[in-house]
mmCIF file of C-alpha atoms and ligand atoms in Angstrom:
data_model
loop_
_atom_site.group_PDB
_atom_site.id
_atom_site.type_symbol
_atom_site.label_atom_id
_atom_site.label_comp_id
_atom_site.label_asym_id
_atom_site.label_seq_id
_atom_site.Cartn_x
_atom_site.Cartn_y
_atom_site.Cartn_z
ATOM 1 C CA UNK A 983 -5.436 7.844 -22.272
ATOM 2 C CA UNK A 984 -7.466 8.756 -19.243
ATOM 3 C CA UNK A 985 -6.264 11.616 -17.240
ATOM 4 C CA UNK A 986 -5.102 10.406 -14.154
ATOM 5 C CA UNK A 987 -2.086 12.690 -12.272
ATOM 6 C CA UNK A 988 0.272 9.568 -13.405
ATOM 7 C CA UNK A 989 3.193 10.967 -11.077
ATOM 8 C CA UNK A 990 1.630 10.598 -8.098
ATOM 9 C CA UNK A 991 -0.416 7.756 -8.317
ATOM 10 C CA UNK A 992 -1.141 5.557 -5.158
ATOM 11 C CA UNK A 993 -0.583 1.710 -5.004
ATOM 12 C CA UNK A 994 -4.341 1.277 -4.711
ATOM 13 C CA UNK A 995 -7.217 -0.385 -6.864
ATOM 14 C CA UNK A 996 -8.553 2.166 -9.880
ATOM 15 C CA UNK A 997 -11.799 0.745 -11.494
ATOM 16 C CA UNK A 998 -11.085 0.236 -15.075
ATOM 17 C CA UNK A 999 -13.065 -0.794 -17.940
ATOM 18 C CA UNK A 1000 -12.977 -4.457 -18.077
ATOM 19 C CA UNK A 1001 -11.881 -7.797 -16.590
ATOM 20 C CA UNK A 1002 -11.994 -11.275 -17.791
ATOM 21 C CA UNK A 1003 -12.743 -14.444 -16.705
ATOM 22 C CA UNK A 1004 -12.890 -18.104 -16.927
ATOM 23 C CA UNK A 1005 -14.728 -21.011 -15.554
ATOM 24 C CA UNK A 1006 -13.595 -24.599 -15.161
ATOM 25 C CA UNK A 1007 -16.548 -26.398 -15.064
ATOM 26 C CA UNK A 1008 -16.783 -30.294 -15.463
ATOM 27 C CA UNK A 1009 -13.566 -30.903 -15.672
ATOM 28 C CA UNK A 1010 -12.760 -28.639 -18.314
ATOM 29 C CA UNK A 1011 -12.109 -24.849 -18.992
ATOM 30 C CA UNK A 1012 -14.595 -22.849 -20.531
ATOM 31 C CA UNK A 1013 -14.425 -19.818 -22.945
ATOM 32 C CA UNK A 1014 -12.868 -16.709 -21.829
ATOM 33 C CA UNK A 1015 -15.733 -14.195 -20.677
ATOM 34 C CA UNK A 1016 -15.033 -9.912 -20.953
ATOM 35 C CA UNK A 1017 -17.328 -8.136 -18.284
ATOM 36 C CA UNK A 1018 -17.843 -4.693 -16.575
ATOM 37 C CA UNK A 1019 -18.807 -5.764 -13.682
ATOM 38 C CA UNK A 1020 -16.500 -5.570 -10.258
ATOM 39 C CA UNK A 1021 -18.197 -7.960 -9.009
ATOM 40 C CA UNK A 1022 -18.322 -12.044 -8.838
ATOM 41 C CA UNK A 1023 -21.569 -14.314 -7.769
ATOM 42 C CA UNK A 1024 -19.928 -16.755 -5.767
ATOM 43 C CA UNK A 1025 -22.006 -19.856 -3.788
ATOM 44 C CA UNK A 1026 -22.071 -18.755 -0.337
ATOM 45 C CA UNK A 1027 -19.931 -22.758 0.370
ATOM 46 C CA UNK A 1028 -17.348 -22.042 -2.258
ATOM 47 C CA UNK A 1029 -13.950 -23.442 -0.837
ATOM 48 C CA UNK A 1030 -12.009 -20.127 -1.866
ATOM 49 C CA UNK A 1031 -14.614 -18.469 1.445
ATOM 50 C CA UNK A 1032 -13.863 -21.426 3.983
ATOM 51 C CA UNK A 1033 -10.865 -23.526 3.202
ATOM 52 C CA UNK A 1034 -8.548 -20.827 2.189
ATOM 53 C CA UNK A 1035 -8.489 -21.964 -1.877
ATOM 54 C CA UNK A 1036 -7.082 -19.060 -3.160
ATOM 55 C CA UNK A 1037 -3.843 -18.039 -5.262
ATOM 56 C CA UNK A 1038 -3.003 -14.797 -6.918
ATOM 57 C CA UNK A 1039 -0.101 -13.866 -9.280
ATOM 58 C CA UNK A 1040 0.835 -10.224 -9.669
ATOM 59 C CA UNK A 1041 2.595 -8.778 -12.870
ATOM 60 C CA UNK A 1042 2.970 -5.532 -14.761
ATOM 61 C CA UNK A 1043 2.508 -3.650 -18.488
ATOM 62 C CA UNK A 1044 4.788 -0.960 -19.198
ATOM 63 C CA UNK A 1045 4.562 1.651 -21.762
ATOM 64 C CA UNK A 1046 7.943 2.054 -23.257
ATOM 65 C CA UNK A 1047 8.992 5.634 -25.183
ATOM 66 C CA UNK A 1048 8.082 3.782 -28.387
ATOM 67 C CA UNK A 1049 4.407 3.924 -27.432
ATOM 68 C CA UNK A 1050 4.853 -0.001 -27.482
ATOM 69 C CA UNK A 1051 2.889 -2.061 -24.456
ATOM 70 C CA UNK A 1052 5.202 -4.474 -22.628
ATOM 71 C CA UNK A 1053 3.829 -7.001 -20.404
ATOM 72 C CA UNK A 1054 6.659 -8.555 -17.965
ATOM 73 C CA UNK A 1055 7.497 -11.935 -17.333
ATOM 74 C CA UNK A 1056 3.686 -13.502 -18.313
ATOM 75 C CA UNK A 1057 5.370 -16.897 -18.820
ATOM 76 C CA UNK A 1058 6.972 -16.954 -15.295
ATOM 77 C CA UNK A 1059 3.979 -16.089 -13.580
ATOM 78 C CA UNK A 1060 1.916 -18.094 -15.732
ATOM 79 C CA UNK A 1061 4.066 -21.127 -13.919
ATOM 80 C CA UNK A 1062 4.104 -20.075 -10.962
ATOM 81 C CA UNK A 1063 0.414 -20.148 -10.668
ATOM 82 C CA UNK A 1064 -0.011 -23.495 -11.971
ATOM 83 C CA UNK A 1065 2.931 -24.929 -9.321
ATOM 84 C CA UNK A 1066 0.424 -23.121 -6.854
ATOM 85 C CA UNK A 1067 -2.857 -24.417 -7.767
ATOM 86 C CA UNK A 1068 -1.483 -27.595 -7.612
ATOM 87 C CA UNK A 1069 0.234 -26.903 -4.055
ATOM 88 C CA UNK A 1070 -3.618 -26.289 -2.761
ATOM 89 C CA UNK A 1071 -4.824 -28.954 -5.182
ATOM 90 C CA UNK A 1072 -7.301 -26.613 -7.576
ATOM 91 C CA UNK A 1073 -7.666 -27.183 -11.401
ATOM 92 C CA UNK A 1074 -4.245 -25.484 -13.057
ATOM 93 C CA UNK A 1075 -5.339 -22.889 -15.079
ATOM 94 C CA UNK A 1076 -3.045 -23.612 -19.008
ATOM 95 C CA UNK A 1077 -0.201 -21.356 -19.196
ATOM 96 C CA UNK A 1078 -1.613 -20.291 -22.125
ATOM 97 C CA UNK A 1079 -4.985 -19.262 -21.427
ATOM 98 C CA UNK A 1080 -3.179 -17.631 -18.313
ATOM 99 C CA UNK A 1081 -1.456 -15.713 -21.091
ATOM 100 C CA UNK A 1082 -4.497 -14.939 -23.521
ATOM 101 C CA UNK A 1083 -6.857 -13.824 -20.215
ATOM 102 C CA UNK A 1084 -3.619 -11.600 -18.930
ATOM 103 C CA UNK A 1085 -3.015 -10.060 -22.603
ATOM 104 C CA UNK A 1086 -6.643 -9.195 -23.095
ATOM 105 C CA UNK A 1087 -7.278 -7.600 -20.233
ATOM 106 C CA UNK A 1088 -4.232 -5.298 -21.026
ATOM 107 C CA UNK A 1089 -5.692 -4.501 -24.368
ATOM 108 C CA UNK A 1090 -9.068 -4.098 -23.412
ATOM 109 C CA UNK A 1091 -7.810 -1.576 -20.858
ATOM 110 C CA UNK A 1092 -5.082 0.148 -22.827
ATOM 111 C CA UNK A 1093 -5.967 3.497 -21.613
ATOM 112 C CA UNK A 1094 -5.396 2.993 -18.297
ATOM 113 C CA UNK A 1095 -1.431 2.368 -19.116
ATOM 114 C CA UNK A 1096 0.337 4.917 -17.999
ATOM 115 C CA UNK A 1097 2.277 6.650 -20.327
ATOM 116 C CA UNK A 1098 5.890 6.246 -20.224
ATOM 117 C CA UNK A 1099 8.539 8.205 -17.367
ATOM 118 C CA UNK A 1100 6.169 8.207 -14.787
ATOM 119 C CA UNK A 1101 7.463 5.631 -12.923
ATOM 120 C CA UNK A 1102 3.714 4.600 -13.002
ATOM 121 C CA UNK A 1103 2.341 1.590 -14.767
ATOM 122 C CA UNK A 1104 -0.386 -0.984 -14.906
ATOM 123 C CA UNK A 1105 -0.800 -3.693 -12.188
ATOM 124 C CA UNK A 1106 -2.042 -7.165 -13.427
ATOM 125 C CA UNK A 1107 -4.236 -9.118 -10.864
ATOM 126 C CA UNK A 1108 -4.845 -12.509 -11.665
ATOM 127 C CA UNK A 1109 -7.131 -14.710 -9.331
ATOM 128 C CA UNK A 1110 -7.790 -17.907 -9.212
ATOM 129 C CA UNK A 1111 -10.481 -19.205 -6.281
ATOM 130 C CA UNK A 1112 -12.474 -22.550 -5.816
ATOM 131 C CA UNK A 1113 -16.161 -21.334 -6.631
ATOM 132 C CA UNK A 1114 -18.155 -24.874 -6.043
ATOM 133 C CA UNK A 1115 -19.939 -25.755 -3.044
ATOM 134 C CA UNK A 1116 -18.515 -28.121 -0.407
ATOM 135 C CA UNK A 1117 -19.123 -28.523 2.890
ATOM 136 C CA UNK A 1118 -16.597 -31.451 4.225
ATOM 137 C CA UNK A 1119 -12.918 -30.250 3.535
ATOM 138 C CA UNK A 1120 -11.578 -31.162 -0.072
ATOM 139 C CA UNK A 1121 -11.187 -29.173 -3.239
ATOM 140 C CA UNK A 1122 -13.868 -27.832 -5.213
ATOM 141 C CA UNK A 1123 -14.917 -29.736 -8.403
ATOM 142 C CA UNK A 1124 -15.707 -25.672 -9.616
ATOM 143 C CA UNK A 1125 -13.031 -22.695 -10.296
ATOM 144 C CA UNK A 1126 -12.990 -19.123 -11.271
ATOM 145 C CA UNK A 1127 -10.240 -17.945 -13.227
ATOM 146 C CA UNK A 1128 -10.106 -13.634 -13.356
ATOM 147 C CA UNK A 1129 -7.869 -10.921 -14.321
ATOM 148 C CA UNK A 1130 -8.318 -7.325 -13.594
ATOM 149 C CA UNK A 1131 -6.300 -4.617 -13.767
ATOM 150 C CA UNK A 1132 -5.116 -1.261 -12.313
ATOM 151 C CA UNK A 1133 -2.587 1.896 -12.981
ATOM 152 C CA UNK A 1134 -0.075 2.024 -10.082
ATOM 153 C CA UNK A 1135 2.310 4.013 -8.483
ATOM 154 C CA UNK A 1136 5.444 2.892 -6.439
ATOM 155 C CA UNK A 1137 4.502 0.538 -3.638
ATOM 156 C CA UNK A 1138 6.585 2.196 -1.288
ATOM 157 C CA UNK A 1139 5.703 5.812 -1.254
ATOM 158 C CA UNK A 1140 8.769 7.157 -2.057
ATOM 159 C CA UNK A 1141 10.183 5.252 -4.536
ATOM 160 C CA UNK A 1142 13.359 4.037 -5.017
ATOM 161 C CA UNK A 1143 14.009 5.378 -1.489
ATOM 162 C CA UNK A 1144 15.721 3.080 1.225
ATOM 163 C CA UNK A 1145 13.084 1.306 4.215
ATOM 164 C CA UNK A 1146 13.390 0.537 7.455
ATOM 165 C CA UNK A 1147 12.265 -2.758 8.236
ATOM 166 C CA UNK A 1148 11.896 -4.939 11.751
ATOM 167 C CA UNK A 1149 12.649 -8.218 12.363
ATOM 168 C CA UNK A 1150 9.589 -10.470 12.837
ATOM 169 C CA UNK A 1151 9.939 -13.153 16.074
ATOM 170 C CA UNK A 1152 6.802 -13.511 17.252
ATOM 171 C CA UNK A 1153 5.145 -14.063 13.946
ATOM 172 C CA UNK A 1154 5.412 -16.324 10.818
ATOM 173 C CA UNK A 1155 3.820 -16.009 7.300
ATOM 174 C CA UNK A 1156 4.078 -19.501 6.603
ATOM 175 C CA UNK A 1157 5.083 -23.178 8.139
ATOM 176 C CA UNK A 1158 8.192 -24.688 7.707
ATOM 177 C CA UNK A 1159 6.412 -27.087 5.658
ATOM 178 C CA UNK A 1160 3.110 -25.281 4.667
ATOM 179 C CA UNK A 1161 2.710 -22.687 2.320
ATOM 180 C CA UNK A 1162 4.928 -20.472 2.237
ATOM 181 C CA UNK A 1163 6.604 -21.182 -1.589
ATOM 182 C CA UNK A 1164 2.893 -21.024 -3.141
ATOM 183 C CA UNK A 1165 1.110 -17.603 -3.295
ATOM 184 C CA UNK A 1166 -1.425 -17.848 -1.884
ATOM 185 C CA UNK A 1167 -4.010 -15.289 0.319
ATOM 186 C CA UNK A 1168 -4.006 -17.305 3.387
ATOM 187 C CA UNK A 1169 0.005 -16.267 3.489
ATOM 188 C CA UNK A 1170 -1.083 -13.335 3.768
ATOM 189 C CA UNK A 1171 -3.903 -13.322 6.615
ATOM 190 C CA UNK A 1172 -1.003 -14.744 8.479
ATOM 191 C CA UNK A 1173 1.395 -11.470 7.974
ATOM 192 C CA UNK A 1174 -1.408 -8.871 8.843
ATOM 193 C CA UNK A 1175 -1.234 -8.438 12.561
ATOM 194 C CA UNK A 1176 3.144 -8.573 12.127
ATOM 195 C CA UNK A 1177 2.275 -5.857 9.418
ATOM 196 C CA UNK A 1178 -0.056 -4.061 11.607
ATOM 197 C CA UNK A 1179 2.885 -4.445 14.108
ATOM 198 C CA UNK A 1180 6.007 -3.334 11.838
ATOM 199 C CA UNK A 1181 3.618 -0.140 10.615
ATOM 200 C CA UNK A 1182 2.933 1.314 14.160
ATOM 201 C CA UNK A 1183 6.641 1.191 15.239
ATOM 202 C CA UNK A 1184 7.203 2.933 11.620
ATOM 203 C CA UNK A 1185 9.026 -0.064 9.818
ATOM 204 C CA UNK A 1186 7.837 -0.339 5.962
ATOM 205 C CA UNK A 1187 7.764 -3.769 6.587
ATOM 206 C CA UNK A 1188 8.642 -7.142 8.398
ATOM 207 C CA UNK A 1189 11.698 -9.125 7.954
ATOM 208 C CA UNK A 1190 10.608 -13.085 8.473
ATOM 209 C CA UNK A 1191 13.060 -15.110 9.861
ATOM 210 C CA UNK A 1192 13.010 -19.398 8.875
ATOM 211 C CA UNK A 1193 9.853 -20.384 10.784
ATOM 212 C CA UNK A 1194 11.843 -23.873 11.987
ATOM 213 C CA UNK A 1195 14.616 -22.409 13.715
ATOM 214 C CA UNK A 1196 14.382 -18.814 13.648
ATOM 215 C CA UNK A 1197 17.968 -18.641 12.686
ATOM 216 C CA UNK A 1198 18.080 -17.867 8.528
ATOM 217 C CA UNK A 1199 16.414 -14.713 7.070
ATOM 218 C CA UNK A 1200 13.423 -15.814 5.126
ATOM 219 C CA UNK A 1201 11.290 -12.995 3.196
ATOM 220 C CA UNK A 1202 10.586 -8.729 3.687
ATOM 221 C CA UNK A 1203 6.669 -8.860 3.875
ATOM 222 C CA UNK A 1204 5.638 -9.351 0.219
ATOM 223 C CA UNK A 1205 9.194 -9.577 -1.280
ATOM 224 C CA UNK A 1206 12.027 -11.381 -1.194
ATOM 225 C CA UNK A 1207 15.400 -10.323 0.650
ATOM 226 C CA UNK A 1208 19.122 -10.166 -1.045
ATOM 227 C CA UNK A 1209 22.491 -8.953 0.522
ATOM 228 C CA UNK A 1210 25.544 -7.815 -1.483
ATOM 229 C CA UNK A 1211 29.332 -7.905 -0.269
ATOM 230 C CA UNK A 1212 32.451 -8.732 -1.764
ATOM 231 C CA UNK A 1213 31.189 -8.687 -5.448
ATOM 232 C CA UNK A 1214 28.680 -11.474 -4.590
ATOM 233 C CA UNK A 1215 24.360 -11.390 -5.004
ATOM 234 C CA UNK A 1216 23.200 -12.783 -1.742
ATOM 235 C CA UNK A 1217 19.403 -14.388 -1.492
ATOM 236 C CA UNK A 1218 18.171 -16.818 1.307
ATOM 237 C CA UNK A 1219 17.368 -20.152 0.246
ATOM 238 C CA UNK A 1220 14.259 -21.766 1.940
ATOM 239 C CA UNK A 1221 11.365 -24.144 1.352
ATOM 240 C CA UNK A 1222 8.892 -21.361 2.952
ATOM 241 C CA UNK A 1223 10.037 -18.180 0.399
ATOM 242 C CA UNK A 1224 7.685 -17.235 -2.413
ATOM 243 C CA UNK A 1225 10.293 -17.872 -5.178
ATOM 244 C CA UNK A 1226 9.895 -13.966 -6.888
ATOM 245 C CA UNK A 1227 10.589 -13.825 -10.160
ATOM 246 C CA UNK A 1228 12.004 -10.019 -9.857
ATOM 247 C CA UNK A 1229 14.621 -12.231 -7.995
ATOM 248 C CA UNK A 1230 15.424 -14.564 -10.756
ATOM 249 C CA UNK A 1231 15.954 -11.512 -12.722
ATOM 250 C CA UNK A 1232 18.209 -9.625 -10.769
ATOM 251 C CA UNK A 1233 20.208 -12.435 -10.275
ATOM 252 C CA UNK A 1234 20.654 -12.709 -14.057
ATOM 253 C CA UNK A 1235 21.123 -8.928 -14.038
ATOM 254 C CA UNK A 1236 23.720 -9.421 -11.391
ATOM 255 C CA UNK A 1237 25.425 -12.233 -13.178
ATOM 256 C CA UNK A 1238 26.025 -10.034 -16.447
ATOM 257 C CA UNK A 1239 27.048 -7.190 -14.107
ATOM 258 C CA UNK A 1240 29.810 -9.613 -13.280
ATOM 259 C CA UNK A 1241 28.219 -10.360 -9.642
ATOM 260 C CA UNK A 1242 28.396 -13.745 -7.904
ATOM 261 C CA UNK A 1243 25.588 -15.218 -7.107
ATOM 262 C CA UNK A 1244 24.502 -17.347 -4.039
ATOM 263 C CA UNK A 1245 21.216 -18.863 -3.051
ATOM 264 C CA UNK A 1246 22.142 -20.090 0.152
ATOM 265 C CA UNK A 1247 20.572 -20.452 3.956
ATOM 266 C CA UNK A 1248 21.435 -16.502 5.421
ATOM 267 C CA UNK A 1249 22.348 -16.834 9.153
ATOM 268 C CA UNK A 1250 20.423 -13.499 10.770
ATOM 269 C CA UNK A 1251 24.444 -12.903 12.079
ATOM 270 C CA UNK A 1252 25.389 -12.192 8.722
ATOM 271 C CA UNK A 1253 23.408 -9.251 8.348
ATOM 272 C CA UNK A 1254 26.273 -7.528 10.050
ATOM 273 C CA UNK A 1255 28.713 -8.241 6.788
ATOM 274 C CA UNK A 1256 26.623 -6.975 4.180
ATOM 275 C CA UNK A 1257 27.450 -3.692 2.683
ATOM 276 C CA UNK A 1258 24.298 -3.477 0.802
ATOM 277 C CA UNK A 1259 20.589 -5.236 1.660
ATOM 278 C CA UNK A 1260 17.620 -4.991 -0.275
ATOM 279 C CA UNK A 1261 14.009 -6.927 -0.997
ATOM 280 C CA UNK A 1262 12.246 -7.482 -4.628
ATOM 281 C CA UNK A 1263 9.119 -7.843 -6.159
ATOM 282 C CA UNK A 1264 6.700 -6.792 -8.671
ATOM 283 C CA UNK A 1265 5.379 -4.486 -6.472
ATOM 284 C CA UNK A 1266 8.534 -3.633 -4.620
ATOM 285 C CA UNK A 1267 10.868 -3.996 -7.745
ATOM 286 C CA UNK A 1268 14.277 -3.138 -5.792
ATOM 287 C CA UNK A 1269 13.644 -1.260 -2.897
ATOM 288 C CA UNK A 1270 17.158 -0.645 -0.629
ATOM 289 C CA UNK A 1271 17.280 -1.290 3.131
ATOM 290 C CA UNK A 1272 18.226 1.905 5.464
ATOM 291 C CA UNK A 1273 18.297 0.014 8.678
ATOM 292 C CA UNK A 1274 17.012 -3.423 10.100
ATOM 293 C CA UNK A 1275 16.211 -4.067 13.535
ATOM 294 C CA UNK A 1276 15.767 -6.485 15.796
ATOM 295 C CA UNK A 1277 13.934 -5.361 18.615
ATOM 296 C CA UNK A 1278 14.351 -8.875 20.612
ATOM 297 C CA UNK A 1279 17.481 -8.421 20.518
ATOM 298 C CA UNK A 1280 18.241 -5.002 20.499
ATOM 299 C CA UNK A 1281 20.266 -5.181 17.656
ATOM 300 C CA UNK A 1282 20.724 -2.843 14.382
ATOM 301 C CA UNK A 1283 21.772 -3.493 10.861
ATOM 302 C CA UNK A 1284 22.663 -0.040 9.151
ATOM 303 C CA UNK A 1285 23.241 0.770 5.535
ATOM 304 C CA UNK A 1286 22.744 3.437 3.179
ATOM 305 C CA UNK A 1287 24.255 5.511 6.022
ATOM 306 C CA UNK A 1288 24.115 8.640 4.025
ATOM 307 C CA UNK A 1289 20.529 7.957 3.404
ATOM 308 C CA UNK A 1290 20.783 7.034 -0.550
ATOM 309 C CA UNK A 1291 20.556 3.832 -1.895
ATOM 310 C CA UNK A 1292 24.096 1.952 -2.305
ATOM 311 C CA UNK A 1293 25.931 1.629 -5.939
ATOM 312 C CA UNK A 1294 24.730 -2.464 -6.388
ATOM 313 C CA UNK A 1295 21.415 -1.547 -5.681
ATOM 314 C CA UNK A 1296 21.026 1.510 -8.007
ATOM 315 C CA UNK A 1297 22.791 -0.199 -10.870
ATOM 316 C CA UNK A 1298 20.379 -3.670 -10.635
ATOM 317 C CA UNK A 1299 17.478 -1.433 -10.338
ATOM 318 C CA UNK A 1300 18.042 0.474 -13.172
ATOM 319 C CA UNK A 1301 19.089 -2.001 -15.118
ATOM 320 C CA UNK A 1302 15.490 -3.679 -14.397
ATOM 321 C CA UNK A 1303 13.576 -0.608 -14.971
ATOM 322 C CA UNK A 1304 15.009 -0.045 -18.669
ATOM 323 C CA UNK A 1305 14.315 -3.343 -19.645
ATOM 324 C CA UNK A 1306 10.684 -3.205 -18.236
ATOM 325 C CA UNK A 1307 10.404 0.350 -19.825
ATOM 326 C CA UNK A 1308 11.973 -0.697 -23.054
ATOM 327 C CA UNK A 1309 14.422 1.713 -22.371
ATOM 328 C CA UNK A 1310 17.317 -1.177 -23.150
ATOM 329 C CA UNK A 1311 16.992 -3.996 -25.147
ATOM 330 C CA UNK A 1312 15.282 -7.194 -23.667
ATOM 331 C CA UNK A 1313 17.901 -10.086 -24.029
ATOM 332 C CA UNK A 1314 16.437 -12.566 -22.460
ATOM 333 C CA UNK A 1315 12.532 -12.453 -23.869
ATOM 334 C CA UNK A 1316 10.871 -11.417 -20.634
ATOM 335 C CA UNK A 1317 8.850 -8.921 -22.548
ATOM 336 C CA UNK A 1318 5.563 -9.762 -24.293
ATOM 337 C CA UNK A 1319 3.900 -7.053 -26.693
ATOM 338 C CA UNK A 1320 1.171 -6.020 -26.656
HETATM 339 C C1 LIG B 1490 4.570 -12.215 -5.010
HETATM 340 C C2 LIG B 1490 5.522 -12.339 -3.868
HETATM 341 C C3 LIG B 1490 6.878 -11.996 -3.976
HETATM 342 C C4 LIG B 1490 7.460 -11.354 -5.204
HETATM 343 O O1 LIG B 1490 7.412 -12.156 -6.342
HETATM 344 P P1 LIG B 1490 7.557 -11.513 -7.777
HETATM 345 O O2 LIG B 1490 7.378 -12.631 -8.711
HETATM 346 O O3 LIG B 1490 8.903 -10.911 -7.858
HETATM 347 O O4 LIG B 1490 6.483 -10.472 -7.864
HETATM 348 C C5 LIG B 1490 7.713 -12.223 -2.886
HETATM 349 N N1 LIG B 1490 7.239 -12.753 -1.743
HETATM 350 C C6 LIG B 1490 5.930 -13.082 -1.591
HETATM 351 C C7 LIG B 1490 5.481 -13.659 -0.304
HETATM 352 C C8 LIG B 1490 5.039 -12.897 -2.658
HETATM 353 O O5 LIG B 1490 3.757 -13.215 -2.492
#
């Protein structure tokens, strides 16, 4: 194991050994290719540099107390990248060699795992870009298919710590009918400057409202957004959310925690009736909510008043956490080992 100080580690890129990659050339996939190199020779017209053909997934390997390697929810994101590359029309990568090019660059780079109780663990990158040349707008005939990987810390600095967050007006991350359920980079060019925004009025992040109307909450940044009240698992429903798949598992959490739960439009109003708010990711897994506000309307949203995260919140997140840790058993298969 390399010796990294695991409990402090950044969410940030760490060069590691190898990555992998494969090219569909042809109209078929090639063989999966192991290199050293950081670096991609890409045609100067590729579509992925001028017509925004790019999508991304983002999962995570766990070391559990057993030594064991656990990669999370491969399958899902394996999906979910082949619904997106066929949102931006590029050649679907096979959720299988999604899975082989995702477990071998895991094993390739087992000693950059961090060992288990760190909170620290290894981010999975996958990329998928249009590499042939075009010139008139339409999707390459060529594609790149990568995964790299690096050792991460918490996203949010401090953890399992409740954010602030600001209500975003004046921007969107995605059109009402664009985007906005695919991941893709070009969602995310469109968040910077809100980002930039959020950050210098120190808010962790941006709370997007429906891009239509400007009346339903849509997504936190990079994750998506849940309320809790009266024993019920709130999450906005909305043709321009990323559907997360740390979602989907909370809500099954929440469910055998004896939870409702309700994907539903959530009126910005309603924030006012929530007694605990939250957003989820990979790279957020549960984070609480401290305060939301709305500075165009001068309103606030407080939780967490005493400044710790709320009793839903703490029992859905640790919940997650042992299963991704191996800490509790995995009854649903979402674990993969390595
Ligand atoms: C990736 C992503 C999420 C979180 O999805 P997970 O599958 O839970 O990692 C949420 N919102 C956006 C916009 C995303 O890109």
């Amino acid at each position: 194991m390399e010796n990294f100080d695991w409990k402090n580690m950044p969410f940030g890129y760490i060069k590691t050994d190898y990555n992998v990659r494969c090219y569909y050339r042809d109209g078929e996939w090639g063989e999966l290719e192991i290199t050293s190199s950081e670096y991609i020779n890409l045609h100067m017209a590729a579509t992925s540099l001028h017509y925004g053909q790019e999508a991304f997934e983002g999962l995570k390997a766990f070391r559990g107390k057993d030594g064991k390697v656990r990669v999370f929810r491969s399958e899902a994101n394996a999906k979910r990248m082949h619904d997106t590359a066929e949102g931006i029309r590029m050649a679907p990568v096979p959720v299988e060699l999604f899975k082989k090019a995702v477990f071998t660059a895991v094993k390739l780079n087992e000693k950059f795992i961090p060992p288990h109780g760190f909170g620290a663990s290894l981010y999975i990158r996958p990329l998928l870009i249009g590499s042939g040349a075009e010139v008139g707008v339409r999707p390459a005939k060529e594609y790149l298919f990568m995964v790299f990987v690096t050792p991460v810390g918490p996203y949010f600095k401090d953890g399992f710590k409740p954010i602030d967050v600001m209500v975003c007006r004046g921007y969107d991350r995605a059109a009402p009918l664009g985007t906005g359920r695919f991941k893709v980079g070009g969602n995310y060019a469109a968040s910077l400057a809100s980002l930039e925004l959020a950050h210098n009025k120190g808010f962790s992040t941006t709370l997007y409202l429906d891009p239509k109307e400007k009346k339903y909450i849509d997504e936190a940044g990079p994750a998506n957004f849940f309320g809790i009240k009266n024993n019920t698992y709130i999450t906005p429903e909305s043709n321009s959310i990323l559907p997360s798949i740390t979602n989907m598992c909370i809500q099954q959490l929440a469910k055998d925690m004896g939870l409702n739960v309700e994907c539903r439009q959530v009126p910005i109003e309603e924030l006012s009736t929530f007694e605990e708010v939250g957003e989820c990711g990979t790279a957020a897994v549960l984070t609480p909510i401290r305060k939301i506000v709305d500075p165009d309307t001068n309103l606030i949203y407080e939780y967490c008043k005493d400044g710790k995260p709320g009793p839903v919140c703490t029992r859905l997140y640790n919940k997650l956490i042992a299963i991704q840790n191996g800490d509790e058993p995995d009854p649903y298969g979402w674990v993969d080992y390595i």
